[in-house]
Coordinates of C-alpha atoms in Angstrom, one line a residue:
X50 CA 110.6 44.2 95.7
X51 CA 109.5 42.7 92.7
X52 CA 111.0 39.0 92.4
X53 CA 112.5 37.7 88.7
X54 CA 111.3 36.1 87.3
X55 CA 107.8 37.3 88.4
X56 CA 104.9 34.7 89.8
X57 CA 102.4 33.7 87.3
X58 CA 99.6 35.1 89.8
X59 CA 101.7 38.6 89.8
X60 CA 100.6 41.1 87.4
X61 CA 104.2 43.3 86.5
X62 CA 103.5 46.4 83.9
X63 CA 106.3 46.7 81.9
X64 CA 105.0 48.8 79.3
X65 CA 107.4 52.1 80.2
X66 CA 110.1 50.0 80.3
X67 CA 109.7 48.5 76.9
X68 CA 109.4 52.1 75.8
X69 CA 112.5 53.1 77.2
X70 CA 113.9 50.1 75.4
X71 CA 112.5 51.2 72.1
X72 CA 113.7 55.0 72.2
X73 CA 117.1 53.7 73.6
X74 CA 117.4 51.5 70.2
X75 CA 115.9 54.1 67.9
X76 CA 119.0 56.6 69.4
X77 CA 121.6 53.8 68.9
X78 CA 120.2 54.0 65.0
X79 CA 120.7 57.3 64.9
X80 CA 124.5 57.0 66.8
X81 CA 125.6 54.2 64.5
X82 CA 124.8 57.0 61.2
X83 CA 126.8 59.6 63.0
X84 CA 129.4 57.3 64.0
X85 CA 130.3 55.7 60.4
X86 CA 130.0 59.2 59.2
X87 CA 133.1 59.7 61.4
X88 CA 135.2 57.5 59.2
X89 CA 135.0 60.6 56.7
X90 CA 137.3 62.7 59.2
X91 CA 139.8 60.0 58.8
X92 CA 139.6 59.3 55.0
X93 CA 140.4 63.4 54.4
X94 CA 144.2 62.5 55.5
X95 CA 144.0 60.6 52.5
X96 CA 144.5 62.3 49.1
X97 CA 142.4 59.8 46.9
X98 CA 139.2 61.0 49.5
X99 CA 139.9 63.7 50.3
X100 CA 138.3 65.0 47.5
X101 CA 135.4 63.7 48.2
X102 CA 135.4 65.1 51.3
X103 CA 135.4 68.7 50.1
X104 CA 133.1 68.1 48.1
X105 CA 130.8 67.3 50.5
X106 CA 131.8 69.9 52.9
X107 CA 131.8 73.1 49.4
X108 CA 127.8 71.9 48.7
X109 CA 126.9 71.8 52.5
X110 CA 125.2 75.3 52.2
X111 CA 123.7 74.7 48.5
X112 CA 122.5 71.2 49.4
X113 CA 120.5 72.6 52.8
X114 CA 118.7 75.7 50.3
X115 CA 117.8 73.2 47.9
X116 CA 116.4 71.3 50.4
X117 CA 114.1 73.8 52.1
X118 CA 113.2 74.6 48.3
X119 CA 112.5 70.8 47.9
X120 CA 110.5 70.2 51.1
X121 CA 108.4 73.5 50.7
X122 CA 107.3 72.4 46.9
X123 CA 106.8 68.4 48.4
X124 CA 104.3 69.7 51.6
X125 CA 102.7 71.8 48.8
X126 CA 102.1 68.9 46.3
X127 CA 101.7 66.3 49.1
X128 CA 98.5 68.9 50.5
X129 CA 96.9 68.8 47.3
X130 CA 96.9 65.3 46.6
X131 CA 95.7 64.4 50.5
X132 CA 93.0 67.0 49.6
X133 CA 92.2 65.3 46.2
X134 CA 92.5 61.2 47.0
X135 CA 92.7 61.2 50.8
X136 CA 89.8 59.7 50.5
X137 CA 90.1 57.0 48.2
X138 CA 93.6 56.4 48.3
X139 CA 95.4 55.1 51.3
X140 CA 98.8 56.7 50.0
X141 CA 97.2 60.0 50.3
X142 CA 95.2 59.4 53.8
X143 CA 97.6 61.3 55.7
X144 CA 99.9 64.0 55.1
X145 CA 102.6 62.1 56.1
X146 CA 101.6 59.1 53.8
X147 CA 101.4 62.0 50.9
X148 CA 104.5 63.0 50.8
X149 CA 106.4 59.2 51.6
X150 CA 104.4 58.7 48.3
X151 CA 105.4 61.7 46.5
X152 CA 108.9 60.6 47.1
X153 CA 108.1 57.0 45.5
X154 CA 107.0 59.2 43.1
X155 CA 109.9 61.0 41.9
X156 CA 112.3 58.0 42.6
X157 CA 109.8 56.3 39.6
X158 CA 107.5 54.8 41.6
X159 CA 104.3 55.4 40.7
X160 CA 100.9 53.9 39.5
X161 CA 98.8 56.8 36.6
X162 CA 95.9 53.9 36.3
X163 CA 95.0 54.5 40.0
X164 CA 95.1 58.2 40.2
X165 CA 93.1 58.5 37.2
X166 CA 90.5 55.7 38.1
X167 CA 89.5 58.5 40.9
X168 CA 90.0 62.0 39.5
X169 CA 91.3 61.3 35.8
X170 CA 91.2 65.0 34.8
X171 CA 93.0 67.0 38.3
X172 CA 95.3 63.8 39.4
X173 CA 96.8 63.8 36.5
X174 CA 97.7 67.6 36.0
X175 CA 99.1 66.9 39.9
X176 CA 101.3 64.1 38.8
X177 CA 102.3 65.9 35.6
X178 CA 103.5 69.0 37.6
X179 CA 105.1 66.9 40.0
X180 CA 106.8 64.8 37.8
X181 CA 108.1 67.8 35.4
X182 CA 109.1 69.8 39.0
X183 CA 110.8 66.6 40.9
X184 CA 112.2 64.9 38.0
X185 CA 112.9 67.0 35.1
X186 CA 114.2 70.1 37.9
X187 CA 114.8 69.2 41.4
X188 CA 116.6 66.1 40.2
X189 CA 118.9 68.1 37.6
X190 CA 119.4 70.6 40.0
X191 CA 120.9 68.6 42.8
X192 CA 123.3 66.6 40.1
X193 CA 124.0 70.3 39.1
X194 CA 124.9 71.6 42.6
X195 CA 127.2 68.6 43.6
X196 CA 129.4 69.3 39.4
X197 CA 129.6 72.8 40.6
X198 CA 131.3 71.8 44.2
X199 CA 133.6 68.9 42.3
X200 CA 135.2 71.5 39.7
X201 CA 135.3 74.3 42.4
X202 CA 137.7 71.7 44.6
X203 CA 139.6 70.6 41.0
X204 CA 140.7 73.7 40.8
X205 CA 141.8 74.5 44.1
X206 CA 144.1 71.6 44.6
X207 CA 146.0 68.8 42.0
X208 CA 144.6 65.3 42.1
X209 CA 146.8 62.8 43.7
X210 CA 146.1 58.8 43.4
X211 CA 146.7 56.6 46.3
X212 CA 149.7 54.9 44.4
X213 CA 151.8 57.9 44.7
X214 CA 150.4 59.6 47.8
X215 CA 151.7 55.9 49.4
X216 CA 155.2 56.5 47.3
X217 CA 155.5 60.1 48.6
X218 CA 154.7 58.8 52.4
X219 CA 157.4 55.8 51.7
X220 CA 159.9 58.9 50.2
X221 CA 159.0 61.1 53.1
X222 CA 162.3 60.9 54.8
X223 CA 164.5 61.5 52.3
X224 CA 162.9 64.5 50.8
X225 CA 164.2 68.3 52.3
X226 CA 162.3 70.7 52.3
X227 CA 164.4 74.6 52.0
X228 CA 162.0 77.7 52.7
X229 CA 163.7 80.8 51.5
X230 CA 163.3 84.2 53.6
X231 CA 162.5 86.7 51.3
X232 CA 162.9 89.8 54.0
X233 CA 165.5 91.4 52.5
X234 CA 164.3 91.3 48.5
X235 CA 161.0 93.0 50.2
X236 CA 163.1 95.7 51.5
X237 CA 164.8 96.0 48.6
X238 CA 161.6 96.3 46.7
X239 CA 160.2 99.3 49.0
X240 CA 163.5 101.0 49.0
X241 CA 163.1 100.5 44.9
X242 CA 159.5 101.7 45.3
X243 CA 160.1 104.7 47.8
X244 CA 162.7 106.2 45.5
X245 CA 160.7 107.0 42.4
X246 CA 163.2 107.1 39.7
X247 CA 161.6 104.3 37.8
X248 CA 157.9 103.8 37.3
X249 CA 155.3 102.4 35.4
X250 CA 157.2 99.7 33.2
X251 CA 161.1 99.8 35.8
X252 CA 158.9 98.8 38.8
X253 CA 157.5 96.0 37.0
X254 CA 160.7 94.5 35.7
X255 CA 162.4 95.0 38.7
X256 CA 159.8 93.1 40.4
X257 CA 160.8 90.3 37.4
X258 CA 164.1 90.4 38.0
X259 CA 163.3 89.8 41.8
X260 CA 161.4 86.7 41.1
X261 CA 163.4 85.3 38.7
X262 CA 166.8 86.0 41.3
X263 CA 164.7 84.7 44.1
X264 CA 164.0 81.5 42.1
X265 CA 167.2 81.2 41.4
X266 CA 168.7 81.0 44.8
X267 CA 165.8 78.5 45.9
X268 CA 167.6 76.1 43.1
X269 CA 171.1 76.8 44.1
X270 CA 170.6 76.0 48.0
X271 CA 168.1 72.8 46.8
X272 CA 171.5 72.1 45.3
X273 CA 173.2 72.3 48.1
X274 CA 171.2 70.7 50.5
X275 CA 171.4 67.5 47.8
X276 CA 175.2 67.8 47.7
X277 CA 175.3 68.2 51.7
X278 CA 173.1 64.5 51.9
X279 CA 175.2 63.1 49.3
X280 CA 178.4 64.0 50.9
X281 CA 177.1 63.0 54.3
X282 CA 176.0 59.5 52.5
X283 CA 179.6 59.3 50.8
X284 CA 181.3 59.9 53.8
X285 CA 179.5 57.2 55.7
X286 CA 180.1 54.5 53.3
X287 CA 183.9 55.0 53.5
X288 CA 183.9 55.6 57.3
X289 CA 181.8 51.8 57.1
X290 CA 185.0 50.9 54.3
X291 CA 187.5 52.3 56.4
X292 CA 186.6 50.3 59.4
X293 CA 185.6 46.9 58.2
X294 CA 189.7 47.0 56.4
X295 CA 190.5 47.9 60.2
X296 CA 188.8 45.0 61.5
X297 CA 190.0 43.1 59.0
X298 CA 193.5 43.8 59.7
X299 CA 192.9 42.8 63.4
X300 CA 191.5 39.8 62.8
X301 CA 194.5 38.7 60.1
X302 CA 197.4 40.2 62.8
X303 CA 195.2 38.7 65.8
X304 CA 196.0 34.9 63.9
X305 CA 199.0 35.2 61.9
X306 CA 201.0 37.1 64.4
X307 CA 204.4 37.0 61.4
X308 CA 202.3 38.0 58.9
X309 CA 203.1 41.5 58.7
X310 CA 207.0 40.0 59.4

């Protein structure tokens, strides 16, 4: 048994347990990303980001390509600079070093007057191609992937703002819903297809005439369901009229017992 705190003649290694502690904090860095990322489950319910959200989710597949593209032409560049000013450079010493700095690189981070105090002819035609290839192309792509994903989800669904997504929730109960079965104008329709007297122009304005009947009845029973609420509403208020004169009549009898005398 090891007592705590420890004697200052006791020698305690605590070396793997500091370790443990590191790797234990460098997964609680990594749990902390994945669980703010979670708040994007939540914010689809919402219409105002829920666009966002499918946006994000439409590019998934294009974003990973483009970056297996990106991190094959980086580990390429990143090789041939280590190659060139790992030596002289202690950006380029390592591979790993190479390509954190070809990253500064193409976020605009970069110093010409070194590379070219070095190698002023090759380093330059490697920072040209880079630049032209993570700049001028990678860049544009990326912005060019996530425009695509955006109007692919604009037309898909209607943009709604928060102001009226809140007014709709507010509304919610008061709105009725009526779903139409449309069984029997199917059947109709096959029994109009199977018998074969009209074609060609016929089946295509009976299928109008369908529609258009179809659409009609959806408006006549949206009609009635409003006329049922309001009539349900109506008749509440004077059952509400009807019984306060009751009470009312109670109360006066209850006090003035000649009144009605």
């Amino acid at each position: 048994d090891i007592s705590f705190p420890p004697a200052d003649t006791d020698f305690v290694y605590l070396s793997s347990a500091g370790n443990s502690i590191k790797s234990f904090k460098y997964l609680l860095g990594f749990n902390s990303i994945f669980t703010f990322f979670k708040i994007l489950k939540y914010l689809s319910h919402i219409p105002m980001f829920a666009r966002l959200v499918k946006v994000l989710g439409a590019c998934v597949e294009d974003v990973a390509a483009f970056l297996i593209n990106c991190g094959i032409a980086m580990i390429a560049f990143a090789g041939a600079f280590h190659l060139t000013y790992g030596n002289h450079m202690f950006e380029f010493a390592t591979m790993s070093e190479s390509i954190l700095t070809l990253y500064r690189y193409s976020m605009g981070d970069w110093d010409v007057a070194q590379l070219q105090s070095f190698q002023p002819d090759i380093g330059i035609v490697y920072f040209m191609g880079w630049s032209l290839l993570a700049i001028c192309l990678l860049l544009n792509m990326f912005v060019g992937i996530i425009m695509e994903s955006y109007d692919k989800v604009n037309e898909e669904e209607e943009k709604i703002s928060l102001r009226d997504f809140v007014k709709s929730k507010l509304a919610g109960d008061q709105l009725v819903d009526v779903v139409v079965s449309n069984r029997k104008d199917e059947e109709e329709q096959e029994e109009f297809g199977a018998d074969g007297s009209d074609g060609g122009k016929g089946g295509e304005g009976g299928k109008g005439v369908d529609h258009k009947m179809r659409d009609d009845i959806e408006l006549v029973l949206a009609a009635l369901v409003d006329f049922r609420r309001d009539m349900k509403m109506l008749n509440k208020r004077v059952q509400q009229m009807t019984d306060n004169d009751r009470h009312k009549s109670h109360l006066t009898t209850k006090h003035h017992p000649g009144f009605l005398e």
